[in-house]
Coordinates of C-alpha atoms and ligand atoms in Angstrom, one line a residue:
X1 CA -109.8 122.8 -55.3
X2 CA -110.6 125.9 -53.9
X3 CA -108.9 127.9 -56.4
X4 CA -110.4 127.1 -59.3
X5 CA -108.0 125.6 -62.1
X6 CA -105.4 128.5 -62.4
X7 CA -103.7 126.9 -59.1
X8 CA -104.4 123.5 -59.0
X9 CA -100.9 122.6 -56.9
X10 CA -102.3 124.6 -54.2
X11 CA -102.8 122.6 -51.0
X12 CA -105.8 123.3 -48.6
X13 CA -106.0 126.9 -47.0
X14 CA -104.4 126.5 -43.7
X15 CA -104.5 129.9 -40.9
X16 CA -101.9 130.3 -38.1
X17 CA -104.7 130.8 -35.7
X18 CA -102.4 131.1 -32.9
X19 CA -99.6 133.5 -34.3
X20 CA -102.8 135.8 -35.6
X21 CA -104.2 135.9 -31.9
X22 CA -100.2 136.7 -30.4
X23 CA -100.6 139.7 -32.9
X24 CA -104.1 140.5 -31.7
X25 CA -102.7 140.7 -28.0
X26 CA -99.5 142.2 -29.0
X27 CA -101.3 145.2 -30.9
X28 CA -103.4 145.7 -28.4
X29 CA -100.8 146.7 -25.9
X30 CA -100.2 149.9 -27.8
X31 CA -102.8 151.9 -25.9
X32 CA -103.7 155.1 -23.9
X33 CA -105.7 152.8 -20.9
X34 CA -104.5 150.0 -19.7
X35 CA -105.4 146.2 -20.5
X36 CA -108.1 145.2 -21.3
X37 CA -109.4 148.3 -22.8
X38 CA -107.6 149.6 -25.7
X39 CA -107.2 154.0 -26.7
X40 CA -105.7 154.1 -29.7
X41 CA -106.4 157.8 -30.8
X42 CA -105.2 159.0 -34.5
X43 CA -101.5 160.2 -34.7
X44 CA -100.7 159.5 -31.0
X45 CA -97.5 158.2 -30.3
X46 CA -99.3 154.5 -29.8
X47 CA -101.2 155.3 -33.3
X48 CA -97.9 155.8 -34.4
X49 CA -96.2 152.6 -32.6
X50 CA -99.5 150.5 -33.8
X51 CA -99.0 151.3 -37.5
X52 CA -95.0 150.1 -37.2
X53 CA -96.0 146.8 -36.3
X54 CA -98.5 146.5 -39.0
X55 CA -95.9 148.1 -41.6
X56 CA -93.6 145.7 -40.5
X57 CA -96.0 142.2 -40.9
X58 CA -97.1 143.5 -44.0
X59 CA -93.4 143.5 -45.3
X60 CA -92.9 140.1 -43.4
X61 CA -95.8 139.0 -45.8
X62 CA -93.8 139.6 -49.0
X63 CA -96.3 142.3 -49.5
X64 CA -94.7 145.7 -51.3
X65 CA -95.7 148.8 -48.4
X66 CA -96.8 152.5 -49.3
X67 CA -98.3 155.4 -47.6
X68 CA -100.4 158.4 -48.6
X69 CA -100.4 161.7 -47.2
X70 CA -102.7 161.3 -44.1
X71 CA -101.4 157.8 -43.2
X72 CA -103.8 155.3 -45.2
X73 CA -101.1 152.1 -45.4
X74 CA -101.3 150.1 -48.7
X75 CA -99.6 146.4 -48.5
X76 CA -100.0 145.1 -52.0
X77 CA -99.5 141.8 -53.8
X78 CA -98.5 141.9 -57.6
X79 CA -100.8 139.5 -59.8
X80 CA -99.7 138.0 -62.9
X81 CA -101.9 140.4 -64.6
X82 CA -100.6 143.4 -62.6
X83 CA -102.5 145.9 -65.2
X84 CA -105.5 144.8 -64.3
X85 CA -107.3 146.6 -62.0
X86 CA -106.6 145.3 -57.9
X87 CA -108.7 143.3 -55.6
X88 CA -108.3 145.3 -52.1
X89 CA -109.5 144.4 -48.4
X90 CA -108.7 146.2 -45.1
X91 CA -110.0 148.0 -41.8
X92 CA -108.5 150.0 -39.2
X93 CA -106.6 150.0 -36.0
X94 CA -107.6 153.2 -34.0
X95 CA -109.8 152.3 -30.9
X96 CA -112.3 154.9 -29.4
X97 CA -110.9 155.8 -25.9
X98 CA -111.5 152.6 -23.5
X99 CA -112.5 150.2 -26.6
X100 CA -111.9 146.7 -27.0
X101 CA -109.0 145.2 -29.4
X102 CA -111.3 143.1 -32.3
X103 CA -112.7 146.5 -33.8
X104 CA -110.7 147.1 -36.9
X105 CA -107.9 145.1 -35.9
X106 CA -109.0 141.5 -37.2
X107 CA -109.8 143.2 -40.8
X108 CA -106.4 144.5 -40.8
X109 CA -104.6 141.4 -39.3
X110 CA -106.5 138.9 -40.3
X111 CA -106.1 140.4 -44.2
X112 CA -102.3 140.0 -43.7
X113 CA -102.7 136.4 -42.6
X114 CA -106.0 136.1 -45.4
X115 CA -102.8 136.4 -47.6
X116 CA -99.8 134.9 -45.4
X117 CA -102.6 131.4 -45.7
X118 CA -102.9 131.8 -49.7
X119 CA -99.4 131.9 -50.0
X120 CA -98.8 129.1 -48.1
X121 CA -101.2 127.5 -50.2
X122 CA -99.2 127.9 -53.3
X123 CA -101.9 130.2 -54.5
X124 CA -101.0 133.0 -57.7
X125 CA -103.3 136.0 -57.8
X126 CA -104.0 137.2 -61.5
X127 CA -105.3 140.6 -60.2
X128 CA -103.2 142.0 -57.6
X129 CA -104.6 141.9 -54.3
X130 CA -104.0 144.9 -51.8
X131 CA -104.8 145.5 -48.1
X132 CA -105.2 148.7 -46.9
X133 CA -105.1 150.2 -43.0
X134 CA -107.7 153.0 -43.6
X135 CA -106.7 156.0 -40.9
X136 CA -108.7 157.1 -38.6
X137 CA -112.0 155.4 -39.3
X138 CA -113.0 156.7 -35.8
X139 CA -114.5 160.1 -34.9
X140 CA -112.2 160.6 -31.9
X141 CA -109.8 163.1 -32.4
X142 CA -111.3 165.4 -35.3
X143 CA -114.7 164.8 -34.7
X144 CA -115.4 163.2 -38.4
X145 CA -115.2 159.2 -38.6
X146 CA -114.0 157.4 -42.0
X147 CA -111.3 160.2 -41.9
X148 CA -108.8 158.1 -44.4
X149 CA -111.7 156.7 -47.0
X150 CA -113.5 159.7 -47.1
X151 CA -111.0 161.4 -48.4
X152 CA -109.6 158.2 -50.5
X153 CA -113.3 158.5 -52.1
X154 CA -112.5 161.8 -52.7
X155 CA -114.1 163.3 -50.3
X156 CA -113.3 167.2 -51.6
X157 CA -115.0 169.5 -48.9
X158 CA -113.6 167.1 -45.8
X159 CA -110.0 168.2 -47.7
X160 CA -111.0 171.9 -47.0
X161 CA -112.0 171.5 -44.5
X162 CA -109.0 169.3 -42.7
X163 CA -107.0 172.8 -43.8
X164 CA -107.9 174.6 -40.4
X165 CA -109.7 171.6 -38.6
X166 CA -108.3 171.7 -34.9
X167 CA -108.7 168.7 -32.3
X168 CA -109.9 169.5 -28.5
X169 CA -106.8 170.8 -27.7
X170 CA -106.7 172.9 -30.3
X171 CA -103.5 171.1 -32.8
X172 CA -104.3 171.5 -36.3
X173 CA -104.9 168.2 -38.5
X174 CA -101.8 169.2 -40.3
X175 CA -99.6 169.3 -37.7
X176 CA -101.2 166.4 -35.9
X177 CA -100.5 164.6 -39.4
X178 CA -96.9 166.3 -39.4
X179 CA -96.1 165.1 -35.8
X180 CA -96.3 161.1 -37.0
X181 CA -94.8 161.7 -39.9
X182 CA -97.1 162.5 -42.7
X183 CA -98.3 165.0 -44.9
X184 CA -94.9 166.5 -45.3
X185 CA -94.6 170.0 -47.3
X186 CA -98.3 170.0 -48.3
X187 CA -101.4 171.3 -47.4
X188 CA -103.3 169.7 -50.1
X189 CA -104.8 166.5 -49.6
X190 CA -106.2 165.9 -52.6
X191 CA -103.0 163.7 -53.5
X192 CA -105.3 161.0 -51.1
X193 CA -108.1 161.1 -53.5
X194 CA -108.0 157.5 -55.2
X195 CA -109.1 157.3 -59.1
X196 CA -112.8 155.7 -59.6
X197 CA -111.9 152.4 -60.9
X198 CA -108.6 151.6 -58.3
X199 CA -110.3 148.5 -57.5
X200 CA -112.4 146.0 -59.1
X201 CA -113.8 144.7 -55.5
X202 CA -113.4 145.8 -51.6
X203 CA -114.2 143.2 -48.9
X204 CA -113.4 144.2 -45.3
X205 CA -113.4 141.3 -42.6
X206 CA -115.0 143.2 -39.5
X207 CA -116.7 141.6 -36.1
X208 CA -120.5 142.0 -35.9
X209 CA -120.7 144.3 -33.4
X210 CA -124.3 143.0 -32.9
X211 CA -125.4 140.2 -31.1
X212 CA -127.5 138.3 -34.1
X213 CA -124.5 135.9 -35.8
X214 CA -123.9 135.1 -32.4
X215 CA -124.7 131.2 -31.1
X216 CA -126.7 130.4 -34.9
X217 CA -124.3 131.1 -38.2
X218 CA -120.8 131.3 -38.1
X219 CA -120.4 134.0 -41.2
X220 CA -122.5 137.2 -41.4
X221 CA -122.4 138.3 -45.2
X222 CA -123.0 142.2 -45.2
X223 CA -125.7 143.2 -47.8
X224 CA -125.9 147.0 -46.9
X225 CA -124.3 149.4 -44.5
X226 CA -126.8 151.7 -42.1
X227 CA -126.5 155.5 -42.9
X228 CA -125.0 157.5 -40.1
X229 CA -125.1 161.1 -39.3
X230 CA -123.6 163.3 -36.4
X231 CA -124.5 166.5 -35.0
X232 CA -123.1 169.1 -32.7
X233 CA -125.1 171.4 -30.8
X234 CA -124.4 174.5 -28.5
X235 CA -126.6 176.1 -25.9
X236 CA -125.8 178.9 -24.5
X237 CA -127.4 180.9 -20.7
X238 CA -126.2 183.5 -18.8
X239 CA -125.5 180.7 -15.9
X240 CA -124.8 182.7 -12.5
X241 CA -124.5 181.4 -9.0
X242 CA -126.3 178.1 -8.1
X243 CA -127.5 179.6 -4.7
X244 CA -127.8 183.2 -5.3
X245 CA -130.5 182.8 -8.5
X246 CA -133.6 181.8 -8.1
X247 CA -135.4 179.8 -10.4
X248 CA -137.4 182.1 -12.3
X249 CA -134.7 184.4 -13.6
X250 CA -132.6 181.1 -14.8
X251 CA -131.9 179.9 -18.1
X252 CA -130.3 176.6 -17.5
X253 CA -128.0 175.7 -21.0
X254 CA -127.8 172.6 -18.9
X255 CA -131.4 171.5 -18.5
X256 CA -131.9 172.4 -22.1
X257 CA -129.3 170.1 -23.6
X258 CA -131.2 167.3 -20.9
X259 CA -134.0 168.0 -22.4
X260 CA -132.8 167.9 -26.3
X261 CA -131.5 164.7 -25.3
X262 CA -135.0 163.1 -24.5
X263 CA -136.1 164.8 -27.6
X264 CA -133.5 162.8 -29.5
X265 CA -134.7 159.5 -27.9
X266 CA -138.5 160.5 -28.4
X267 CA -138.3 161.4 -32.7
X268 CA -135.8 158.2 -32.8
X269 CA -138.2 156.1 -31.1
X270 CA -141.2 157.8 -33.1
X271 CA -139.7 157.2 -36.2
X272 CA -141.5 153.9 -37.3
X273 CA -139.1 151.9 -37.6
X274 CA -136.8 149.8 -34.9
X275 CA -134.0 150.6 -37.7
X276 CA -133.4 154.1 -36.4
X277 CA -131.0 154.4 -33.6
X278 CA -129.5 157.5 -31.9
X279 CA -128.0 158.9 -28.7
X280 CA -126.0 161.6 -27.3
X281 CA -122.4 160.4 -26.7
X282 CA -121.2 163.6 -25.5
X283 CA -122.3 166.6 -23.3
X284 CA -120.2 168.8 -22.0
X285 CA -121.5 171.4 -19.7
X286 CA -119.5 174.9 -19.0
X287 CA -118.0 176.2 -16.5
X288 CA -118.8 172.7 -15.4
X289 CA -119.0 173.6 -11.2
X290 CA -121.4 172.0 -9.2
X291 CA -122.4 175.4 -7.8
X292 CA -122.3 177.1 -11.2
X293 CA -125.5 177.1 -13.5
X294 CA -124.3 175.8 -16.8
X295 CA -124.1 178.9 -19.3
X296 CA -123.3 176.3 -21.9
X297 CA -123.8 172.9 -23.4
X298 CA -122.2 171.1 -26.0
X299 CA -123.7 167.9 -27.2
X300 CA -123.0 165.7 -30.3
X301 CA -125.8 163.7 -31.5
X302 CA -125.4 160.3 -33.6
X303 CA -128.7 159.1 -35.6
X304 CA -128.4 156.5 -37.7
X305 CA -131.0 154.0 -40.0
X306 CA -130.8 152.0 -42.9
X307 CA -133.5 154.4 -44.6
X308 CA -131.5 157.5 -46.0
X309 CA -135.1 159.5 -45.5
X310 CA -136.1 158.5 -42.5
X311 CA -133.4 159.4 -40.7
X312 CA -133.5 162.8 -42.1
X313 CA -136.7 163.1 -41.2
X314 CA -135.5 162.4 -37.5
X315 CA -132.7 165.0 -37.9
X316 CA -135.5 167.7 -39.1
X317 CA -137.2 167.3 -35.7
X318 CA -134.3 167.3 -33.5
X319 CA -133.5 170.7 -35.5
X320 CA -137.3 171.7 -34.7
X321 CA -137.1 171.0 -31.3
X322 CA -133.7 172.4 -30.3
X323 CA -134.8 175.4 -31.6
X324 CA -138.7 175.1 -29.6
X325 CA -136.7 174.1 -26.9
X326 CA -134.3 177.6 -26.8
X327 CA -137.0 179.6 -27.5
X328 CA -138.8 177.9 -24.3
X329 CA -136.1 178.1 -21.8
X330 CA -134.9 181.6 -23.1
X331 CA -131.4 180.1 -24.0
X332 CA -129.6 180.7 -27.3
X333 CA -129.5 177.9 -29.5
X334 CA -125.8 178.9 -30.9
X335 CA -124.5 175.9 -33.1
X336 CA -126.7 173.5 -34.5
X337 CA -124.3 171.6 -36.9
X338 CA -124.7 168.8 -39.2
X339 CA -120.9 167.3 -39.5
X340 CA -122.0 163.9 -41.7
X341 CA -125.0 163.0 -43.1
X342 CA -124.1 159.9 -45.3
X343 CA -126.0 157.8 -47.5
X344 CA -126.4 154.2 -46.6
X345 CA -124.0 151.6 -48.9
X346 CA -125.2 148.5 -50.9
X347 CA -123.0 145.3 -51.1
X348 CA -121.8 144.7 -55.0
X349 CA -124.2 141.3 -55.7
X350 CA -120.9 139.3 -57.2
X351 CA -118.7 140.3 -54.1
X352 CA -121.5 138.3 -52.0
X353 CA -121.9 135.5 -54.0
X354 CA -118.4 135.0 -53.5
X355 CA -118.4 135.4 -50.0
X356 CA -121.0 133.0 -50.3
X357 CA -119.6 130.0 -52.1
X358 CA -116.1 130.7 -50.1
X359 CA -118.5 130.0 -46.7
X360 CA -120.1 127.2 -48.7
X361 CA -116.6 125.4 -49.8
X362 CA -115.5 126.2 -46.2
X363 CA -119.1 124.2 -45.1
X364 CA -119.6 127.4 -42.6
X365 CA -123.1 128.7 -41.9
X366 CA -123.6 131.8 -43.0
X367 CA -126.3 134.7 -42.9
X368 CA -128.0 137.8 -45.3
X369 CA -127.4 140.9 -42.6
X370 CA -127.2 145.0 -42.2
X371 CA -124.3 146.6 -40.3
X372 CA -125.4 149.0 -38.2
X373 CA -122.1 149.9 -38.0
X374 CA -120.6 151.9 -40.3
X375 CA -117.1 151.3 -41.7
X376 CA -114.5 151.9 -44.1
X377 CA -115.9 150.2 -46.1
X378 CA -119.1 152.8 -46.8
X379 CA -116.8 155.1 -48.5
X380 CA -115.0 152.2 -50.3
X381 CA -118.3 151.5 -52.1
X382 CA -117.9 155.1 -53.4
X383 CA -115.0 154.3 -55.9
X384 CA -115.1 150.3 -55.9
X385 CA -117.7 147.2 -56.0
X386 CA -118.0 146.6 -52.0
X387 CA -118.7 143.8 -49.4
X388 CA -118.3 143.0 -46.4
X389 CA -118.0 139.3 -43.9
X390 CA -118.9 139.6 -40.4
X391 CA -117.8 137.0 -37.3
X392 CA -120.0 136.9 -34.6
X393 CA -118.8 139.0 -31.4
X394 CA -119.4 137.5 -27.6
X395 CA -122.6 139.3 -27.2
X396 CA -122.5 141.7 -29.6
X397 CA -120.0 143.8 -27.1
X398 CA -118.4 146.6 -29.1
X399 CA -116.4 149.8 -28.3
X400 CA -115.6 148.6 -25.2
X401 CA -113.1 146.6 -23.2
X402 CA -115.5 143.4 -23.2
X403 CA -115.2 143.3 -27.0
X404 CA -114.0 139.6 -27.8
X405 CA -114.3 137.3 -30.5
X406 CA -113.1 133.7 -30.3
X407 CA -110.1 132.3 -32.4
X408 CA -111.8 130.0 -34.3
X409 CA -114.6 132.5 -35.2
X410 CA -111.6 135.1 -36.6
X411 CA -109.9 131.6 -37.8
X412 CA -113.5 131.1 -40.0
X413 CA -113.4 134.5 -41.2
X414 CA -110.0 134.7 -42.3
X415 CA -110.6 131.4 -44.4
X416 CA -113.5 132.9 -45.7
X417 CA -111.8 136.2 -46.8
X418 CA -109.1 134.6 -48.5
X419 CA -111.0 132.3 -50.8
X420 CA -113.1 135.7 -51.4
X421 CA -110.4 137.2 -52.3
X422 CA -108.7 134.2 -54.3
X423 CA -112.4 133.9 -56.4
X424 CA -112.1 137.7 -57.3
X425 CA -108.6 137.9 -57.8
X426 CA -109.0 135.1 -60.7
X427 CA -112.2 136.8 -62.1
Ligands
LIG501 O1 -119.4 154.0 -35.0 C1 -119.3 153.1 -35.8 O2 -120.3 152.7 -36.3 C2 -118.0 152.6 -36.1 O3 -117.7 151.4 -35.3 N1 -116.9 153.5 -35.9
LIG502 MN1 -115.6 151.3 -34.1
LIG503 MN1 -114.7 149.3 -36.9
LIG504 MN1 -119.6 173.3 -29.9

């Protein structure tokens, strides 16, 4: 059996398919846009709603519930060796404004059913196993993604800095954080920082959001995670009237960001390698009137590869040619910041062959891949063994509303999670 001999009573792993995609729906339907897309932004009241119902299936699972100071939820299951150190899995449930509902959500759900199905099974974990709803692993609200496992990596200057970090409409993180509930009468949020060795393993369950797995293997095992990096960059002219200045005496913030923009696309494109990625997925142009030249421009820049040098070498030249392009177009080139620059994450070699002989035993095909996503579980890998299992997505459609997966491809990767997480509870 499956389990290996310590639970040789259990009965074949079986997964409520159907009451996991109710929940699916049913989560989904706390959001800021209406159906189909999904807004679930940090601390909101629907952030807030959203993590009740996961709370409250966790508890429903047997599973004992904690919280830490910024809202990472722990739903643990004692082993019969409880001393040992814990096997842990999990994702997240906020949603980039006008997302889809898979992102995040089947790591988190499908974990609760991952050990709902084992206990049906009759299975007994030796090493506790623990599933944790990492907050905020989007950039939305504060500007920084992998809020919650930064900072559970101990992630000491994002602590600082979270001191006097304000969102866009200027709340603090604190209060934010004290509005649903959590870090109550402190400002230090080193309390979040989790020791080294909390965890002998981490496996998140996650959809591709790529369209390789899709119509050839069934299971994507992850053996590395691409390193991100984000920017933000100001421009600043003396704008003026759209009619009454003409052209030479402008100097357009506008047309400089437009053309930073291309800049981004031409080093990404130049790098070498089709494994660097970026774009700018916001620009914001003040006073932002049709008749009014832009005296500023704020634009964040995301640059990503699987090569930790490469893509710095991109970032280098983006900084080289903001600055060319100021100098040019007589504007003032008046933030150019670095907000993450991460290093990429390697999957721990035993987590994978597990993955691998639970997709074997389960007779599902399965495939070596990158995420070019980045996820929880890149900080995870900071103070635990990592990997990660991947279910093909219709298309590859991600962050937004056409996002979809089918139930029998979560129904696969829940299966496969819980024998991972059986093999490396019993090792
Ligand atoms: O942007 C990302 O890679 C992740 O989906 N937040
Ligand atoms: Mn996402
Ligand atoms: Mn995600
Ligand atoms: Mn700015």
């Amino acid at each position: 059996n499956p389990f290996g001999s310590s639970a040789s009573d259990s009965s074949p792993l079986s997964v409520d398919a159907q009451a996991l995609q109710k929940q699916i729906d049913e989560l989904s339907t706390f959001s800021d846009t209406p159906a189909p897309s999904v807004t679930r932004i940090l601390y909101t009241e629907n952030d807030v709603l959203a993590r009740r119902y996961i709370k409250n299936l966790m508890g429903l699972a047997g599973l004992s519930v904690r919280e830490d100071a910024v809202g990472n939820i722990f739903g643990r299951w004692d082993g019969y060796e409880p001393e040992l150190t814990a096997v842990a899995t999990g994702s997240h449930i906020d949603a980039i404004p006008y997302s889809g509902k898979y992102d995040g959500v089947v790591g988190v759900l499908g974990a609760i059913e991952a050990i709902n199905a084992l206990k049906r099974s009759g299975f007994k974990p030796k090493r506790s196993l623990e599933i944790i709803l990492f907050t905020s692993e989007e950039p939305t609200r504060f500007g920084i993604g992998c809020l919650g496992s930064r900072l559970l990596a101990g992630g000491e200057t994002l602590a600082e800095a979270l001191k006097t970090m304000v969102d866009g409409q200027n709340i603090s993180f604190l209060e934010a954080a004290r509005s649903a509930g959590y870090a109550r009468g402190e400002d230090d949020l080193s309390s979040v920082f989790l020791k080294k060795d909390s965890y002998s393993a981490f496996v998140e369950l996650h959809i591709e959001q790529g369209p390789i797995l899709e119509d050839e293997v069934s299971i994507g095992i992850v053996t590395n995670i691409a390193a991100p990096a984000s920017i933000k960059v100001d421009f600043e002219g003396n704008g003026g009237h759209a009619g009454g200045v003409l052209m030479p005496d402008r100097n357009d913030a506008g047309l400089a960001a437009a053309e930073l923009m291309l800049a981004v696309e031409n080093h990404v494109m130049g790098s070498g390698s089709i494994d660097t990625v970026g774009t700018v997925g916001i620009l914001e142009l003040h006073p932002g009137a049709i008749n009014s030249i832009p005296s500023k421009a704020h634009l964040e820049i995301d640059v990503r590869d699987i090569d930790e040098d490469r893509r710095n070498a991109v970032i280098k030249k983006i900084h080289n040619s903001a600055k060319a392009i100021a100098k040019k177009r007589y504007v003032t080139l008046s933030e150019f910041k670095i907000i993450n620059q991460d290093p990429p994450a390697h999957s721990e070699k035993s987590i994978i062959e597990a993955t691998e002989a639970a997709s074997k035993e389960l007779k599902l095909t399965r495939k070596y891949m990158v995420s070019r996503a980045y996820h929880d579980s890149l900080f995870m890998a900071r103070i635990s063994p990592m990997g990660m299992i991947f279910i093909p997505c219709y298309k590859g459609y991600s962050h937004k509303p056409e996002e979809y997966a089918s139930p029998k491809d979560i129904e696969n990767g829940v299966k496969v999670l819980a024998l991972t997480l059986a093999k490396l509870s019993l090792s």
